[in-house]
Coordinates of C-alpha atoms and ligand atoms in Angstrom, one line a residue:
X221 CA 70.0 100.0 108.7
X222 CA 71.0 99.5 105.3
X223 CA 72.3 102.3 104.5
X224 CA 74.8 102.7 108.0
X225 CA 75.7 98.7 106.5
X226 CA 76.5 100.3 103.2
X227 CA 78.4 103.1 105.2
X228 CA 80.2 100.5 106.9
X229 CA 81.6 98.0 103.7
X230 CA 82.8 101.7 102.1
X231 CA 84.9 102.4 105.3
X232 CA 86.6 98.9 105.6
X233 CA 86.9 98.8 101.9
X234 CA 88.8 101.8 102.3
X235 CA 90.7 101.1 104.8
X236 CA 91.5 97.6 103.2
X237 CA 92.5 99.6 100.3
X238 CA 95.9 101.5 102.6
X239 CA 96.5 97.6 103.3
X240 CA 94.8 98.1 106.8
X241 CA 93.8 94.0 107.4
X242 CA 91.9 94.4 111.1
X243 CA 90.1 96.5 112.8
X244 CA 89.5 97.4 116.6
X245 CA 86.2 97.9 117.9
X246 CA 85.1 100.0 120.7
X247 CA 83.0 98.2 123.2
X248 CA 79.8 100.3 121.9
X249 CA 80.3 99.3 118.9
X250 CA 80.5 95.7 119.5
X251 CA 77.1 95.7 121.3
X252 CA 75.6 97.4 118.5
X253 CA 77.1 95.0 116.0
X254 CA 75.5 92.4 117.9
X255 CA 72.6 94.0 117.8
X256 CA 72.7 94.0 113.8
X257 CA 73.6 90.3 113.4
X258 CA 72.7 87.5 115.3
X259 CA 74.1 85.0 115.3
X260 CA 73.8 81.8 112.9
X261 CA 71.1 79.9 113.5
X262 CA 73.6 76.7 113.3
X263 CA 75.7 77.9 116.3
X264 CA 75.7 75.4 119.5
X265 CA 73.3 77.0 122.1
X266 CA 75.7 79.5 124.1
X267 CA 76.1 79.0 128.4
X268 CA 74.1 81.4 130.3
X269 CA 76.6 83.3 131.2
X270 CA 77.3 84.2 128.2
X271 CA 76.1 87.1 125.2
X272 CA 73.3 85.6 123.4
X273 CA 74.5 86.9 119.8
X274 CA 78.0 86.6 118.5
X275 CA 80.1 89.5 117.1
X276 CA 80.8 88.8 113.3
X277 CA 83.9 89.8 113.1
X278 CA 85.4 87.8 116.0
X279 CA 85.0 85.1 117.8
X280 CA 82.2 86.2 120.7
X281 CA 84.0 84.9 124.2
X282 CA 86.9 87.4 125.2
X283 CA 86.8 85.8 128.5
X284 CA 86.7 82.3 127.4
X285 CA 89.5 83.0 125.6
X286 CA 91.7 84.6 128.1
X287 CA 90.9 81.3 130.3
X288 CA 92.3 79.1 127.4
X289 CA 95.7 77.4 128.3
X290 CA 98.6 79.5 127.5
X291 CA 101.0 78.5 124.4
X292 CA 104.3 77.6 126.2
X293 CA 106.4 80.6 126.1
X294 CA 110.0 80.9 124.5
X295 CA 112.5 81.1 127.5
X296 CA 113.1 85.3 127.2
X297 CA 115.9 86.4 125.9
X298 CA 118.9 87.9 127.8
X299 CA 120.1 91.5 127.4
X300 CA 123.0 92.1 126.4
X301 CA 123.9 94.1 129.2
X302 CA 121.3 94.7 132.6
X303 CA 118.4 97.3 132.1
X304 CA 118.4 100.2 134.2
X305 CA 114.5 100.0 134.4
X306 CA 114.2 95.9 133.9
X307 CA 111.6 94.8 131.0
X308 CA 110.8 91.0 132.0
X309 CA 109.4 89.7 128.3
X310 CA 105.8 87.9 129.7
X311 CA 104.3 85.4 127.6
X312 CA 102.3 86.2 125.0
X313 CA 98.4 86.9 124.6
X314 CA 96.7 83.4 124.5
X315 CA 96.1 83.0 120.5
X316 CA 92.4 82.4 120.1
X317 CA 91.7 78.7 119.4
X318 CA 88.6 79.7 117.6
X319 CA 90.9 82.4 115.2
X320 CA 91.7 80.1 112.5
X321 CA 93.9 82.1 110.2
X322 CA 96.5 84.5 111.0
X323 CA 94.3 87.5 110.2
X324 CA 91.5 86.1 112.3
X325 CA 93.8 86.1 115.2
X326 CA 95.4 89.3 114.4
X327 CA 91.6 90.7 114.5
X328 CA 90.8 88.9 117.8
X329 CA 93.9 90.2 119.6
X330 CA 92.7 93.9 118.0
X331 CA 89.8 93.3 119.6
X332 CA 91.8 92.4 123.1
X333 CA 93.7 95.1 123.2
X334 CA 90.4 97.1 122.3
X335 CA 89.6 96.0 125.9
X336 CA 93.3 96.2 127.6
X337 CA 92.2 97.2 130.8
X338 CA 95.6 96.6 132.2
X339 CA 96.6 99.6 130.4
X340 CA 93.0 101.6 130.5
X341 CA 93.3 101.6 134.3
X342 CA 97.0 103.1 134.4
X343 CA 95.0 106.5 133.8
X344 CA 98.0 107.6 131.5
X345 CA 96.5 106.4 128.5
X346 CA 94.4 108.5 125.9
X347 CA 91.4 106.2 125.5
X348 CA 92.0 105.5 121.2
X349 CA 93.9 102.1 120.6
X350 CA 95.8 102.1 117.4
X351 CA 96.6 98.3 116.7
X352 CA 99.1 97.7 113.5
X353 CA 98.7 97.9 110.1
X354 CA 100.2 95.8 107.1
X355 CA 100.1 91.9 106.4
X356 CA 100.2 88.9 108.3
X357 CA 102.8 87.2 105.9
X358 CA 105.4 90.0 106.7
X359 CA 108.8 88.9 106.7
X360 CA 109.6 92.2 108.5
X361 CA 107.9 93.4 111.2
X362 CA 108.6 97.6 112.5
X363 CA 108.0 98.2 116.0
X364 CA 107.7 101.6 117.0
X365 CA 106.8 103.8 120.4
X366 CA 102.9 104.7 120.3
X367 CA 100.5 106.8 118.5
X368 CA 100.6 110.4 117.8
X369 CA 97.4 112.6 117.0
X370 CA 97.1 111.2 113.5
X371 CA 97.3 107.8 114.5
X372 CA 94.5 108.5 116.6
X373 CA 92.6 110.3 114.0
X374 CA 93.2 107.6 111.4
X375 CA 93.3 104.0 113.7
X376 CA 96.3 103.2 111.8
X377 CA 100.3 103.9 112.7
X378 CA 102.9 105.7 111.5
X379 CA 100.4 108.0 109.1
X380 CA 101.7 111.2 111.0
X381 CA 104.8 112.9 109.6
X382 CA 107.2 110.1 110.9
X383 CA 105.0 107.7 109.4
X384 CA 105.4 109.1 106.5
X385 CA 109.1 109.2 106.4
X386 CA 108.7 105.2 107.4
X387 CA 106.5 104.8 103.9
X388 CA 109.8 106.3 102.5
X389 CA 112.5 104.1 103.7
X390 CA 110.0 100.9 102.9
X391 CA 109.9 102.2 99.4
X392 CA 113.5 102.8 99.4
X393 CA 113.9 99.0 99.9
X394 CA 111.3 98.6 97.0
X395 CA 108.8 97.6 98.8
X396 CA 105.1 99.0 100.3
X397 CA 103.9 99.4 103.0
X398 CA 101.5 96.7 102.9
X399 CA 104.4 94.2 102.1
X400 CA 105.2 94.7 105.5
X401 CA 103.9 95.2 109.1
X402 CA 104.0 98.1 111.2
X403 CA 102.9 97.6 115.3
X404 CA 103.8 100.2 118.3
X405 CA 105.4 98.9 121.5
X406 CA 102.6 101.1 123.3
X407 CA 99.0 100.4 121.6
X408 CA 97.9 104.0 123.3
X409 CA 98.9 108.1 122.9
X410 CA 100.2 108.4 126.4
X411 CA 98.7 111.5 128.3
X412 CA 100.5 114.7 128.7
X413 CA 98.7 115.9 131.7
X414 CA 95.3 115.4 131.5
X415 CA 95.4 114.6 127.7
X416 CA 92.4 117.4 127.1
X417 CA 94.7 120.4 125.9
X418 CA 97.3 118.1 124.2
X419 CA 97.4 119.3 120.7
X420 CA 100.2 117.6 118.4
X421 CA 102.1 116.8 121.5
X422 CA 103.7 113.6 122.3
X423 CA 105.9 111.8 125.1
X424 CA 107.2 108.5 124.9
X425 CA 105.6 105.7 126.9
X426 CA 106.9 104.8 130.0
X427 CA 107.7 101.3 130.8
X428 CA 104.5 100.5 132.9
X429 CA 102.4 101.7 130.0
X430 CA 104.7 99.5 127.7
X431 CA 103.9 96.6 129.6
X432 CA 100.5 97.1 130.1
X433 CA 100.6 96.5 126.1
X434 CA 103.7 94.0 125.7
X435 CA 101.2 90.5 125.8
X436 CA 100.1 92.1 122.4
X437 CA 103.0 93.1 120.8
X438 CA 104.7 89.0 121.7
X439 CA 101.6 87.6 120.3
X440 CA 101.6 89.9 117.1
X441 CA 105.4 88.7 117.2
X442 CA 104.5 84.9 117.6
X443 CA 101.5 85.2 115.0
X444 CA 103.7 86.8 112.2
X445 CA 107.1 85.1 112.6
X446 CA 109.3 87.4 111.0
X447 CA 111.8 86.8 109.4
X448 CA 113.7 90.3 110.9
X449 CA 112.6 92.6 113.5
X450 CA 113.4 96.1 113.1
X451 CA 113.3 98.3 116.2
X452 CA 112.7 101.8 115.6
X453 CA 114.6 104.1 118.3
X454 CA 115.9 103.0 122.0
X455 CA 112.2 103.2 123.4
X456 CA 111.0 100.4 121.3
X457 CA 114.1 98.3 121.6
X458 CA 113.5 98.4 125.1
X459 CA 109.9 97.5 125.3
X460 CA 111.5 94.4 123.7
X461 CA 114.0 93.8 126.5
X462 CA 116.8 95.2 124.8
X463 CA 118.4 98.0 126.5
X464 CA 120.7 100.6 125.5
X465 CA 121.3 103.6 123.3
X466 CA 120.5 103.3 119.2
X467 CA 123.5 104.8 118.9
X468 CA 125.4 101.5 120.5
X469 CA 122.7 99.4 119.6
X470 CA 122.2 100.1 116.1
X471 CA 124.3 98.3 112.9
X472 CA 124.3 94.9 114.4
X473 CA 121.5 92.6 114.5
X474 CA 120.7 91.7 118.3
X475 CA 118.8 88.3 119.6
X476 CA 114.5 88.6 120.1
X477 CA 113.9 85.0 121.0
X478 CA 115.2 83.5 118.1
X479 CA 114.5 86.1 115.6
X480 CA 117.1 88.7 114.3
X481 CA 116.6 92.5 115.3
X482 CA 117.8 95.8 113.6
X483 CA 117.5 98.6 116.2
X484 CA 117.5 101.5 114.5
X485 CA 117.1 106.1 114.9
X486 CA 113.6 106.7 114.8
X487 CA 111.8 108.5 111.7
X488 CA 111.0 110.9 114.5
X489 CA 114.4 111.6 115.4
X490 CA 115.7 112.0 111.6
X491 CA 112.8 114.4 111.2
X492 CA 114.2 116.7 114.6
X493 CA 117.8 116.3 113.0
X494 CA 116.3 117.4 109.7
X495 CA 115.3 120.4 111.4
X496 CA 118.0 121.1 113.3
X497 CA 121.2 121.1 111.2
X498 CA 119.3 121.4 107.8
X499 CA 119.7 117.5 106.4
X500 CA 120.3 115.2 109.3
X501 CA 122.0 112.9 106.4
X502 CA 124.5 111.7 108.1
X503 CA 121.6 109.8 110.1
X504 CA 119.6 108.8 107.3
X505 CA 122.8 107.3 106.0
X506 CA 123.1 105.3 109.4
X507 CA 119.2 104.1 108.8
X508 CA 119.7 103.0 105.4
X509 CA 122.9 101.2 106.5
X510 CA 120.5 99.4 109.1
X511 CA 118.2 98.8 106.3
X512 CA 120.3 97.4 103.8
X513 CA 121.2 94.7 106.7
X514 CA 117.7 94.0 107.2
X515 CA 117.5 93.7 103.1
X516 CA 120.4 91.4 103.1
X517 CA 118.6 89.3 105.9
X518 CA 115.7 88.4 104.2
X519 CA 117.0 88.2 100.8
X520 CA 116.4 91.2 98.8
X521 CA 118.3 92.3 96.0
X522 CA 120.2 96.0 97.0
X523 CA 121.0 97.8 93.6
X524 CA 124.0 100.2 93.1
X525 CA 121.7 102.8 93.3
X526 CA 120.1 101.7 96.5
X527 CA 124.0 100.7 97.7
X528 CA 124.7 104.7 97.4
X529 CA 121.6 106.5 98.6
X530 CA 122.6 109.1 101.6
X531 CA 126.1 108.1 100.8
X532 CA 128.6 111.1 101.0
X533 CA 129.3 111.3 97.2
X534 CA 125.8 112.3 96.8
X535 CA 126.1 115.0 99.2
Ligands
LIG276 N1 105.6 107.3 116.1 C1 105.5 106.0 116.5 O1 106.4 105.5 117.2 N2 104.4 105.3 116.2 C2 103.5 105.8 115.4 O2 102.5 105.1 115.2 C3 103.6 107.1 115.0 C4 104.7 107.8 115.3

């Protein structure tokens, strides 16, 4: 037992190490964490009804939790213009009363979505959840579509190709990734067929499987109050209730209940353009434009040098 302990610490360790600061659990491994440790001795005797032995890393009663009273929800915010396919914002998850620090609550929503059954029994789900990754104290928070494959494979998002332009662009605006947070609008890879013979292939979630993980995304929202939102491409946007084309939507910062938001090309898109007309710089320009707002909106200094990157003198 040790050792699979040992195993354990070195994984989150490493994982803590790429600034990963929760973890989802499967239900399996739940039970068998319960199984390692009880609970302590000092604990109030637990209703009937109820697991005898506490997980360790979050609070034991999903249930009792879901049953607490809701926070009062901000009135939602009104598109700018009407959606075609109508995203009504629902209030967000219940926060945990027992989660006492923004991480804690952060790891008990993981652990929520972990259990989403709302959006296990759509069917058009693969069955990983990826969560977020990056720190509670972010001033900005990205929200993107959904997992690809190497989401899945790692637990984390936007480690893929895209992800990896994302890490980019961060440091472009001199910071890390772990400065930062980074959530998907969809907490799933949605299905292409079956989801068995899949491959590298993705499709964007549709808005049932969006909101069959929106409670999530507002209560990530509500636990982090950033300082900007950035939305990246029209799918996002529009889990968020803001509808429209990036192309019309982007350069301006739009209303998410009080807090600013950037919608912006995906890093998926820039990649495609990449490919397609050998540089796609004209879009990266448009990004870093977008970024350099976001920049300005929370207060970081913008060099020269950043002030020209993508710009046409450099070609
Ligand atoms: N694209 C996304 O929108 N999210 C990810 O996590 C990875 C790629």
């Amino acid at each position: 037992m040790s050792s699979a302990t040992d195993l354990l610490k070195l994984h989150l360790a490493q994982k803590a190490a790429r600034g990963v600061t929760h973890v989802a659990l499967t239900r399996e491994a739940q039970t068998q964490l319960r199984l390692v440790r009880p609970a302590p001795a000092t604990k109030p005797p637990t209703p009937r009804n109820q697991p005898a032995v506490a997980s360790p890393a979050a609070p034991p009663a999903i249930r009792r939790v879901e049953q607490a009273p809701l926070p009062a929800a901000p009135a939602p915010v009104a598109p700018a213009r009407p959606l075609p396919e109508r995203i009504s914002l629902s209030a967000p998850s219940p926060l945990t009363p027992q989660a006492q620090t923004r991480d804690e609550m952060l790891a008990h929503l993981a652990l929520e979505a972990e259990n989403n059954d709302k959006a296990r029994s759509l069917g058009t789900l693969r069955d990983i959840m990826v969560f977020a990754t990056g720190t509670p104290d972010a001033e900005i928070v990205f929200v993107g579509e959904a997992p690809g494959a190497e989401e899945e494979k790692m637990r984390e998002p936007f480690v893929g190709p895209a992800g990896q332009l994302l890490t980019k662009i961060i440091q472009a605006m001199g910071l890390r990734r772990n400065d930062v947070y980074i959530t998907n609008i969809c907490k799933f890879r949605p299905k292409i067929d079956d989801g068995r013979f899949q491959g590298a292939k993705n499709r964007a979630p549709s808005v049932g499987e969006m909101l069959s993980c929106q409670q999530f995304v507002l209560a990530e929202l509500e636990i982090i109050k950033p300082k900007v939102i950035v939305a990246l491409g029209s799918t996002a946007a529009t889990g968020l209730g803001i509808e429209g084309t990036v192309g019309r939507l982007r350069g301006q910062f739009h209303d998410f209940r009080g807090t600013p938001i950037m919608v912006t090309y995906h890093p998926s898109y820039l990649l495609r353009r990449e490919q397609e007309d050998g540089g796609g710089i004209a879009e990266k320009r448009l990004v870093w434009e977008d970024m350099m707002k976001v920049m300005q909106q929370v207060g970081l200094p913008i060099t020269d040098k950043q002030r020209a990157y993508f710009s046409k003198a450099r070609g």
